[in-house]
GROMACS .gro file of C-alpha atoms in nm:
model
  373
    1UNK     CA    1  -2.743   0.158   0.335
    2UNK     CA    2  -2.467  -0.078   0.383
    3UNK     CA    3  -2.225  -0.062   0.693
    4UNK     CA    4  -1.979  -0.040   0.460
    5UNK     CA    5  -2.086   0.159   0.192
    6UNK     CA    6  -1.974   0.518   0.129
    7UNK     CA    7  -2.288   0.671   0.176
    8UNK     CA    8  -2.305   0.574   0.563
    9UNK     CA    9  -1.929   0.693   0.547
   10UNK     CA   10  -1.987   1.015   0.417
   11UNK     CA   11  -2.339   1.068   0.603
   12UNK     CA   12  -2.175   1.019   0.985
   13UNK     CA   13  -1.870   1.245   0.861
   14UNK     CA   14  -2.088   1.544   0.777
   15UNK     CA   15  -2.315   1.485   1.060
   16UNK     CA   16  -1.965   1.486   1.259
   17UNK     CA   17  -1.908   1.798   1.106
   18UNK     CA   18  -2.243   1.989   1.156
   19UNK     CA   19  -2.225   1.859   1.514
   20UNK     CA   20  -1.886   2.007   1.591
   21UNK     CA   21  -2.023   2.369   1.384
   22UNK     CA   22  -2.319   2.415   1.591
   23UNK     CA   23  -2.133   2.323   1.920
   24UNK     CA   24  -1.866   2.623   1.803
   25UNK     CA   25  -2.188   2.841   1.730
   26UNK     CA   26  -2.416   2.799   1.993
   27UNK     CA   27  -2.146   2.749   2.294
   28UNK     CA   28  -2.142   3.155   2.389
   29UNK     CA   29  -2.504   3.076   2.449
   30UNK     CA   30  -2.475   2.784   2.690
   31UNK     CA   31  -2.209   2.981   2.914
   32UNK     CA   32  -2.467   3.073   3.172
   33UNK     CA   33  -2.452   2.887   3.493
   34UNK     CA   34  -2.806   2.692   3.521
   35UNK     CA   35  -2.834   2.374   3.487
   36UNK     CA   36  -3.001   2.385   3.144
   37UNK     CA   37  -2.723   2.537   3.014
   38UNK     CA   38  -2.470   2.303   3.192
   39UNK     CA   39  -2.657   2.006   3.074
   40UNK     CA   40  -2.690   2.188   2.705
   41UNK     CA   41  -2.325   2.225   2.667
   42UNK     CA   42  -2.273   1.813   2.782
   43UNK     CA   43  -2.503   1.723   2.551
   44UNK     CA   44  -2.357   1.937   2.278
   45UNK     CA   45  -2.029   1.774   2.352
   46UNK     CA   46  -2.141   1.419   2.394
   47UNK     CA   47  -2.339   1.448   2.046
   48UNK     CA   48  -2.008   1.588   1.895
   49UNK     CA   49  -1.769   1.320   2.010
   50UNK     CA   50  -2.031   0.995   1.925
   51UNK     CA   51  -2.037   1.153   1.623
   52UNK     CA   52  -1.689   1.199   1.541
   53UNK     CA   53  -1.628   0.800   1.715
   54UNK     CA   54  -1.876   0.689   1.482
   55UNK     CA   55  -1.691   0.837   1.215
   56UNK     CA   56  -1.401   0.694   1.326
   57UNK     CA   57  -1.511   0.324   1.336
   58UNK     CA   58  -1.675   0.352   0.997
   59UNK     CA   59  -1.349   0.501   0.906
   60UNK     CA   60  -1.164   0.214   1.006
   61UNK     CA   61  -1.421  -0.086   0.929
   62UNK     CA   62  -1.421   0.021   0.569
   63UNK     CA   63  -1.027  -0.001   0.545
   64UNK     CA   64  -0.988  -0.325   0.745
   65UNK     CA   65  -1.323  -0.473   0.715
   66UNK     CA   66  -1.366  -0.591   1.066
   67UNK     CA   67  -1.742  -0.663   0.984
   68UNK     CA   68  -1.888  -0.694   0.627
   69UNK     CA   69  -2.259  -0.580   0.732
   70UNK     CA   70  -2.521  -0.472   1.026
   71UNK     CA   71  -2.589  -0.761   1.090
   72UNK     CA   72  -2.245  -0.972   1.127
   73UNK     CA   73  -2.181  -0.616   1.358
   74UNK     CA   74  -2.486  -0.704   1.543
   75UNK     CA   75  -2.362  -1.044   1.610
   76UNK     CA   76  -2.665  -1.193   1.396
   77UNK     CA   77  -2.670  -1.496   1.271
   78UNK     CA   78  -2.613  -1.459   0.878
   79UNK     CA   79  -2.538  -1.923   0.763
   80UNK     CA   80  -2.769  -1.979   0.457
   81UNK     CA   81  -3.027  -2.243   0.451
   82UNK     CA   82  -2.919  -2.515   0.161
   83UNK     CA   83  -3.171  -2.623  -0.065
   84UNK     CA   84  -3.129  -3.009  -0.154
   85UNK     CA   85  -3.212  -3.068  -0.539
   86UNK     CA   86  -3.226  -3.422  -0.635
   87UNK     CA   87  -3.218  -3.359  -1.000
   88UNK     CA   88  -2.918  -3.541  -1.165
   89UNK     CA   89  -2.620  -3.358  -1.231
   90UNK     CA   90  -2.711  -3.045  -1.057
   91UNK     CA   91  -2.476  -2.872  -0.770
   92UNK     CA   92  -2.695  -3.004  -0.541
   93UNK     CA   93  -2.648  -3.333  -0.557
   94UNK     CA   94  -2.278  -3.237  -0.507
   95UNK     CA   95  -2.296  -3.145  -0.191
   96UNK     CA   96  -2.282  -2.770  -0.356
   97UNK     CA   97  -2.529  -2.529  -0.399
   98UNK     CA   98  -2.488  -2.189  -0.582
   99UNK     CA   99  -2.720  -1.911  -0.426
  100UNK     CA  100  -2.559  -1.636  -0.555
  101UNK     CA  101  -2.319  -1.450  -0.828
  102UNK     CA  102  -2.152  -1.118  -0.838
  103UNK     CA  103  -1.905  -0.967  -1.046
  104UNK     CA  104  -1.553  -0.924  -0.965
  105UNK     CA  105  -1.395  -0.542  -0.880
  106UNK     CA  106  -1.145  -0.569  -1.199
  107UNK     CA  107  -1.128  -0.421  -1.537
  108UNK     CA  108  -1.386  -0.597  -1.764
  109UNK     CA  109  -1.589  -0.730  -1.454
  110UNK     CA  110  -1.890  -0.685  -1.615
  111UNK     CA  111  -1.813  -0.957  -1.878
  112UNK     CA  112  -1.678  -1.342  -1.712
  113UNK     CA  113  -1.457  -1.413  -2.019
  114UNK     CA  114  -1.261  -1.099  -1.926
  115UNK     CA  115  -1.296  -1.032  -1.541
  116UNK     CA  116  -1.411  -1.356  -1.475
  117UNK     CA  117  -1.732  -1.469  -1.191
  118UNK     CA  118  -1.776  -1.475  -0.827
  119UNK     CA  119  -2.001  -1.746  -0.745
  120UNK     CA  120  -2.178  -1.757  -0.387
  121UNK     CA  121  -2.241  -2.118  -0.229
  122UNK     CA  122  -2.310  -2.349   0.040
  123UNK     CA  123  -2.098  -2.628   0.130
  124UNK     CA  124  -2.274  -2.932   0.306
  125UNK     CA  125  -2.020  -3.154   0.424
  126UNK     CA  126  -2.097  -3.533   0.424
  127UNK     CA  127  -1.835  -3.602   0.675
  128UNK     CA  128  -1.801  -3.341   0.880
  129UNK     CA  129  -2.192  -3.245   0.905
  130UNK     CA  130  -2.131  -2.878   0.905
  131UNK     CA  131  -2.236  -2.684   0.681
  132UNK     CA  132  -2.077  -2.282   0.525
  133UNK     CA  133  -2.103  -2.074   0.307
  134UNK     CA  134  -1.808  -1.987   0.098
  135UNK     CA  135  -1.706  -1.730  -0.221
  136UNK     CA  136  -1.551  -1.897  -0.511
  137UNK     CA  137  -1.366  -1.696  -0.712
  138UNK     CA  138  -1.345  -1.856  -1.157
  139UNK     CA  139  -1.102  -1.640  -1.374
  140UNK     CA  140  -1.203  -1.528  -1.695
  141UNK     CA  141  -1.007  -1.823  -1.862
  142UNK     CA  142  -1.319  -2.057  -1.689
  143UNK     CA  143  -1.528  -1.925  -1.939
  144UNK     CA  144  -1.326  -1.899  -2.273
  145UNK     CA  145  -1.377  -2.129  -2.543
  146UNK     CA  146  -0.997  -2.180  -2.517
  147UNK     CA  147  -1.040  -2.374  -2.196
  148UNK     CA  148  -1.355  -2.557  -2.225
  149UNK     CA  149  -1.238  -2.868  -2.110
  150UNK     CA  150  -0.954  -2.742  -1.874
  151UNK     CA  151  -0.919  -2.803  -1.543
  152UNK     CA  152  -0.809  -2.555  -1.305
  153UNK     CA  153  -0.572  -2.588  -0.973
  154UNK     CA  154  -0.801  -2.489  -0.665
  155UNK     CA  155  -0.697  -2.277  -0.395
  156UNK     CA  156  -0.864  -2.243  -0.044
  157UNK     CA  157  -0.816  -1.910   0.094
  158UNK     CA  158  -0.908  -1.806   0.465
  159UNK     CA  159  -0.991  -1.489   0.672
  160UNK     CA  160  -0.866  -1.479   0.999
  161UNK     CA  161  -1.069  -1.493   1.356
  162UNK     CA  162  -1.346  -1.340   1.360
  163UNK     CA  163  -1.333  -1.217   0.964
  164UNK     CA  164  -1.581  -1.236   0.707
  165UNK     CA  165  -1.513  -1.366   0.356
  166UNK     CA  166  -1.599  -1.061   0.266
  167UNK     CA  167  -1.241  -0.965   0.383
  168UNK     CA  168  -1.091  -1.185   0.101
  169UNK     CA  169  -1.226  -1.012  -0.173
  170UNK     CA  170  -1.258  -0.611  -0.061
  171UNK     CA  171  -1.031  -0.568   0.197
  172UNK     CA  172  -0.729  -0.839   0.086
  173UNK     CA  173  -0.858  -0.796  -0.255
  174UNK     CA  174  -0.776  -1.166  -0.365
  175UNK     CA  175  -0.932  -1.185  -0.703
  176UNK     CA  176  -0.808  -0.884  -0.862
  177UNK     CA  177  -0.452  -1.004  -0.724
  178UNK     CA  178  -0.476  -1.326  -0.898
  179UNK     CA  179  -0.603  -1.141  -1.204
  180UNK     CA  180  -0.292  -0.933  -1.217
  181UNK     CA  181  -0.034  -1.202  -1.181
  182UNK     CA  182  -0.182  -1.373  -1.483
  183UNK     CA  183  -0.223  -1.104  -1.667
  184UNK     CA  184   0.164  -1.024  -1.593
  185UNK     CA  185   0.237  -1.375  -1.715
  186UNK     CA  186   0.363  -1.465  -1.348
  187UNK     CA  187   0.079  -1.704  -1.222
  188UNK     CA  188  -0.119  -1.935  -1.385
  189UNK     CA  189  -0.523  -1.928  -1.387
  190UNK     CA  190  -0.645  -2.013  -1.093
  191UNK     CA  191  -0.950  -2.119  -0.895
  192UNK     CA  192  -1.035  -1.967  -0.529
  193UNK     CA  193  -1.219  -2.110  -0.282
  194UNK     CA  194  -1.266  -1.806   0.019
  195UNK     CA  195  -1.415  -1.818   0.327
  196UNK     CA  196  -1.330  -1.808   0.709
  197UNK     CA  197  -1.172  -2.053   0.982
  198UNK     CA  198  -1.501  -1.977   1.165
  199UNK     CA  199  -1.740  -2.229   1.086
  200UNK     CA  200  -1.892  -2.248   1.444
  201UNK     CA  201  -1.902  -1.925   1.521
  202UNK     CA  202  -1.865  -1.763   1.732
  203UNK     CA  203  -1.677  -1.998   1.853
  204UNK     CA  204  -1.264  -2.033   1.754
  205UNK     CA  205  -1.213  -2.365   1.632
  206UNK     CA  206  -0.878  -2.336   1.521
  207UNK     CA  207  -0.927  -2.586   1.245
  208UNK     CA  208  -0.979  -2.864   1.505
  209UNK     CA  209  -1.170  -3.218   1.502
  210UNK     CA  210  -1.327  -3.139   1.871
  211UNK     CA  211  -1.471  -3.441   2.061
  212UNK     CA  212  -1.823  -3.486   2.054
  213UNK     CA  213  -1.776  -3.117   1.877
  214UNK     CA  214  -1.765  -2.946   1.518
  215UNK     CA  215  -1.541  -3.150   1.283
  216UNK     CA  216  -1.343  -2.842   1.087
  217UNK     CA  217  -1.058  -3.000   0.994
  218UNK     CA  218  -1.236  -3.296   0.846
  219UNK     CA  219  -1.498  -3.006   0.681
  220UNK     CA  220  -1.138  -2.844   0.550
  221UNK     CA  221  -0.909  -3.099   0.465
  222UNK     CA  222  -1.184  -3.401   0.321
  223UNK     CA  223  -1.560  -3.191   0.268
  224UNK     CA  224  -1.494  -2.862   0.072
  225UNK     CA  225  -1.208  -3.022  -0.171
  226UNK     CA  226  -1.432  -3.284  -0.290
  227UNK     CA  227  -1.787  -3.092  -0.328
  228UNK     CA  228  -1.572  -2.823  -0.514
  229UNK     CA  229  -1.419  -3.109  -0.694
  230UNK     CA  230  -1.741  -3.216  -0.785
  231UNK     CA  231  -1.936  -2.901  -0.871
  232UNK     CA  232  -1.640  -2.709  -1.079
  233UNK     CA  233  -1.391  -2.802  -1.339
  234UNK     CA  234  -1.074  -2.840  -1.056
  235UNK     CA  235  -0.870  -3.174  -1.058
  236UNK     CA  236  -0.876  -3.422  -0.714
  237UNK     CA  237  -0.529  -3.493  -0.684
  238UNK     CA  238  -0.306  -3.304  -0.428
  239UNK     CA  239  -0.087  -3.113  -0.703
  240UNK     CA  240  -0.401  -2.997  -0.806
  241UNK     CA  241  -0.490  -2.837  -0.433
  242UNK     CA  242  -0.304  -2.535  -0.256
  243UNK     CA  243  -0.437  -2.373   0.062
  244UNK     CA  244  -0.369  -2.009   0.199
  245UNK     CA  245  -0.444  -1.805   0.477
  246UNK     CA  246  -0.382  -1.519   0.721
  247UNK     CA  247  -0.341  -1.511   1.115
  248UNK     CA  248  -0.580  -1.809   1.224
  249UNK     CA  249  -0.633  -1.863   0.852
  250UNK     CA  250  -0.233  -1.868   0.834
  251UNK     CA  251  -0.224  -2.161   1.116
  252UNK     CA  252  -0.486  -2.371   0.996
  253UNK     CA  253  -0.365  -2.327   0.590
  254UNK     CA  254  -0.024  -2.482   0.732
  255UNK     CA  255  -0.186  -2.720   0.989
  256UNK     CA  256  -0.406  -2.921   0.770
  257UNK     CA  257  -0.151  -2.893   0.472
  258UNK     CA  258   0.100  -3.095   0.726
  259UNK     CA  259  -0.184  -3.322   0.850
  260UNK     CA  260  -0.315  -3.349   0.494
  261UNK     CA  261  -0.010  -3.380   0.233
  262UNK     CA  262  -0.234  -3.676   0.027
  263UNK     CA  263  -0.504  -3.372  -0.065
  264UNK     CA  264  -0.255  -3.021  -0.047
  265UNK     CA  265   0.039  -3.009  -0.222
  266UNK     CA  266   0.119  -2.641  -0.117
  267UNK     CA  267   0.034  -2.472   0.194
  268UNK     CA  268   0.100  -2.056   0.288
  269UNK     CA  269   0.036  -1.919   0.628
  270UNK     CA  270   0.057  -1.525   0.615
  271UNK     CA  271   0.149  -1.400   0.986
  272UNK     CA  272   0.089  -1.742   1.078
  273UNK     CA  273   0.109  -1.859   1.453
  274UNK     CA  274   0.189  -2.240   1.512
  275UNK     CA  275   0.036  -2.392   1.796
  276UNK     CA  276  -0.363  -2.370   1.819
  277UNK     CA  277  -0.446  -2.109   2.081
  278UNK     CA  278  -0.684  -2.189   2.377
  279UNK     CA  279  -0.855  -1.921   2.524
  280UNK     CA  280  -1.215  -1.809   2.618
  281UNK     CA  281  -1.256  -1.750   2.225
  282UNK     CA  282  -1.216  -2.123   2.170
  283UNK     CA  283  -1.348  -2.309   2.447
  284UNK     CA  284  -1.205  -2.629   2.583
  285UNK     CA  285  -1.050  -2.796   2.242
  286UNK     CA  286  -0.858  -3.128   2.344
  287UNK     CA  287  -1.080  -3.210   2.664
  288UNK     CA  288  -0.757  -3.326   2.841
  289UNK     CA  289  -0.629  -3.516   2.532
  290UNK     CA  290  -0.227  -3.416   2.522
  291UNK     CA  291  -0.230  -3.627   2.202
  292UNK     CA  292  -0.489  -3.411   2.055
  293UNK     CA  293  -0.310  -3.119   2.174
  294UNK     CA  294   0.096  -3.190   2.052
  295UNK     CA  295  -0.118  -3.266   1.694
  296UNK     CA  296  -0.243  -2.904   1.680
  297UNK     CA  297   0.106  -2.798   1.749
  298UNK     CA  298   0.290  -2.756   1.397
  299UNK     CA  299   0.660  -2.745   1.572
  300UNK     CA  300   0.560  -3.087   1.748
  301UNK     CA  301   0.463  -3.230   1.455
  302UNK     CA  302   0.738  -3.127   1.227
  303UNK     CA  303   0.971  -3.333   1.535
  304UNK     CA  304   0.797  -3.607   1.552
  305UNK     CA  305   0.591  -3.701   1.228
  306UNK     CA  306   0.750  -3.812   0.908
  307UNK     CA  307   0.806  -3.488   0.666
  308UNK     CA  308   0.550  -3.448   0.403
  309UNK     CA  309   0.602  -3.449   0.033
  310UNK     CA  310   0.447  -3.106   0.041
  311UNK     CA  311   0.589  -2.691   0.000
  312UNK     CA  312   0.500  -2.431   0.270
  313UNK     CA  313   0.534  -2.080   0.290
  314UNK     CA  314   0.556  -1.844   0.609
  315UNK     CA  315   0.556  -1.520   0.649
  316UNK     CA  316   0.657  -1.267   0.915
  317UNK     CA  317   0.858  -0.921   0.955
  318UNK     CA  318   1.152  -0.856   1.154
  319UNK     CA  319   0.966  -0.552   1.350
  320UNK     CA  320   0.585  -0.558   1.425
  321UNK     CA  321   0.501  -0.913   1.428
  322UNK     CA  322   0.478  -1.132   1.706
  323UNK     CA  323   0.582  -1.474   1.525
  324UNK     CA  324   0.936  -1.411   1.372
  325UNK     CA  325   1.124  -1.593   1.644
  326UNK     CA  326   0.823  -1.897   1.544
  327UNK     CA  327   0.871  -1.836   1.214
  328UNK     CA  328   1.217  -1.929   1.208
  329UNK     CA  329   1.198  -2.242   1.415
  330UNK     CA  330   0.933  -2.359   1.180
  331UNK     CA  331   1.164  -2.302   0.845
  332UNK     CA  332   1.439  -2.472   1.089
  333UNK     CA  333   1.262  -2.782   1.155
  334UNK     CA  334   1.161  -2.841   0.787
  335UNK     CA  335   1.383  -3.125   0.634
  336UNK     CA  336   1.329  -3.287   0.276
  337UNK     CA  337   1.149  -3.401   0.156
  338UNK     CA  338   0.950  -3.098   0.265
  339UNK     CA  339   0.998  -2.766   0.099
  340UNK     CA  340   0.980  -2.445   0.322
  341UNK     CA  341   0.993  -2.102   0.161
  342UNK     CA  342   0.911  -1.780   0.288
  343UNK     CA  343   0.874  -1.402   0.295
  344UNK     CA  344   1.048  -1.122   0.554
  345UNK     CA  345   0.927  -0.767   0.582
  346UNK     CA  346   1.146  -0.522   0.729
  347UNK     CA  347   0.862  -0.406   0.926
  348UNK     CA  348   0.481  -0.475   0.899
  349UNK     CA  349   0.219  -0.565   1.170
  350UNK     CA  350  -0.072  -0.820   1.174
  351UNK     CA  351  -0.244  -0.642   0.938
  352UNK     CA  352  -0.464  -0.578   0.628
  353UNK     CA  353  -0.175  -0.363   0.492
  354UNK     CA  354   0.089  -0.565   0.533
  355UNK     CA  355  -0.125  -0.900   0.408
  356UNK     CA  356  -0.175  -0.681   0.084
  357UNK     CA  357   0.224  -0.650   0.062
  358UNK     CA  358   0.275  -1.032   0.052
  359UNK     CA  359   0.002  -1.159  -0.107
  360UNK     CA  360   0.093  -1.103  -0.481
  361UNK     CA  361   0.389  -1.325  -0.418
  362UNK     CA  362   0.264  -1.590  -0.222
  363UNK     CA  363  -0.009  -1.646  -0.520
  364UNK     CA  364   0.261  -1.678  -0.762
  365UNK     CA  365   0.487  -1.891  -0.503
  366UNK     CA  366   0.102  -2.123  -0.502
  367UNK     CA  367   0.078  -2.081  -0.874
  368UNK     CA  368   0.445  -2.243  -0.914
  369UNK     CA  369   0.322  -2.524  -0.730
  370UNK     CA  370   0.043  -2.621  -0.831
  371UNK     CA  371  -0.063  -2.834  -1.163
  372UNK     CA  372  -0.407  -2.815  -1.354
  373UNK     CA  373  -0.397  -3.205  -1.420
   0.00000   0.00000   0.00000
């Protein structure tokens, strides 16, 4: 049974239950002063309450989606082998390799010309030498005869630290949401391109090119564009190209789309910070380098580096969220021919529930930007 399938769910609730029934029941019988009794009633009460925090967790994990399975909870190690084909013309040689389908959570997922396919692959980047799996999401228009020899705008969508892609397509729900907006005639078609920040992990990276260290933002910004370039029908130019993300996904969607404006036209941080954080999570990043470290910082680089041709939306809310007072600065310091946009809750915190709020307009606000040729 899956950690976050409903039957673990439902089995630790009742078991929660029973648990807390028999401690009601039996408790006039442990009320004796021995020590049997005394140690009958703690363990009573210690079954009752690991039971009901196991409940709680699963409760939680299945709404927020901390950890997609045992074994990313266990802290096991879950990166894919890649198999190298040599055959011409397969995904392979690409750099590419499909291990897996699945079908989307939408109406008519079942059939790919209506809910479209969720392909499962490995990404083996000639540059950057590292190597991740990722989900790529092809709407139902991929597979009509209508579109045959479309191309489709890419975007790249990340979790946050430490999520799982996983996240992206239960928990955020990003397929289904770029279903709807097409279906409602306010986005175009679209091609996504999930997967997390984390592609050291455990390690933080923070989307960083770390001496003698993993090369992420190369893997990002020069790797995964051009193997899905290569393997699916999605243009190479940078109006073909948008990049999204949440939290550390946020920072490094609007990081490399700064650094990067020749390969992403549009770039959306949701609850986005703007300065790459360095903490026990991410090790020693710039070794010393200040230069290293004012180029990770999005407000130093928006002083001091010639604007991009490129759009970016932030997001934040005015009560919950720690980066509003960021958030502002960053739309400040945006001149032409840069385009900043962005979205203000009321009130929301760095969550799953408010990233579901602003999601269905920052895909249109990507869709808007974004060309198939």
């Amino acid at each position: 049974m899956g950690l976050t399938g409903k039957a673990v769910l439902i089995l630790a609730i009742a078991l929660a239950v029973v648990l807390f029934a028999v401690t009601i029941w039996l408790w006039p019988r442990f009320a004796r002063r021995s020590a049997p009794m005394v140690l009958g009633r703690v363990g009573l009460l210690l079954a009752t309450q690991l039971a009901v925090f196991v409940s709680v967790g699963l409760l939680a994990n299945n709404s927020f989606l901390f950890y997609g399975s045992w074994a990313d909870l266990l802290g096991q190690k879950q990166e894919l082998g890649v198999v190298t084909d040599h055959a011409a013309g397969t995904l392979a040689a690409k750099n590419i390799v499909r291990v897996g389908t699945q079908r989307p959570d939408v109406p008519g997922g079942s059939l790919p010309t209506r809910g479209g396919r969720i392909d499962k692959v490995v990404i083996a980047g000639r540059h950057s030498k590292i190597e991740s799996s990722a989900y790529v999401y092809l709407p139902p228009e991929y597979f009509q005869e209508a579109y045959a020899h479309r191309r489709f705008p890419a975007v790249v969508v990340l979790t946050g630290y430490p999520g799982t892609s996983e996240n992206l397509i239960k928990g955020l729900r990003y397929p289904r949401t770029a279903l709807d907006g097409v279906k409602a005639g306010r986005a175009q078609p679209m091609i996504l391109v999930m997967l997390r920040p984390t592609l050291a992990p455990p390690r933080d990276t923070e989307c960083v090119n770390i001496k003698d260290g993993p090369q992420t933002e190369t893997f990002f910004a020069v790797d995964l564009p051009r193997a899905i370039s290569a393997g699916y029908r999605v243009g190479k130019q940078a109006r073909n190209w948008g990049i999204i993300g949440n939290s550390t996904g946020g920072y490094c969607a609007l990081k490399i789309g700064l650094h990067h404006p020749g390969r992403f036209t549009a770039s959306a941080g949701l609850s986005a910070y703007y300065k790459a954080a360095e903490d026990p999570t991410t090790g020693d990043l710039f070794h010393g380098d200040q230069r290293a470290r004012d180029h990770a910082d999005l407000l130093w680089i928006l002083d001091h580096r010639p604007m991009p041709d490129s759009s970016f939306l932030v997001t934040t809310s005015r009560h919950g969220e720690g980066n509003y007072a960021a958030t502002r600065q960053f739309l400040a310091k945006v001149k032409s021919p840069a385009e900043a946009s962005s979205i203000v809750l009321g009130s929301g915190g760095h969550n799953f529930n408010t990233w579901r709020r602003e999601i269905p307009a920052a895909l249109e606000w990507m869709s808007s930007r974004l060309s198939e040729n």
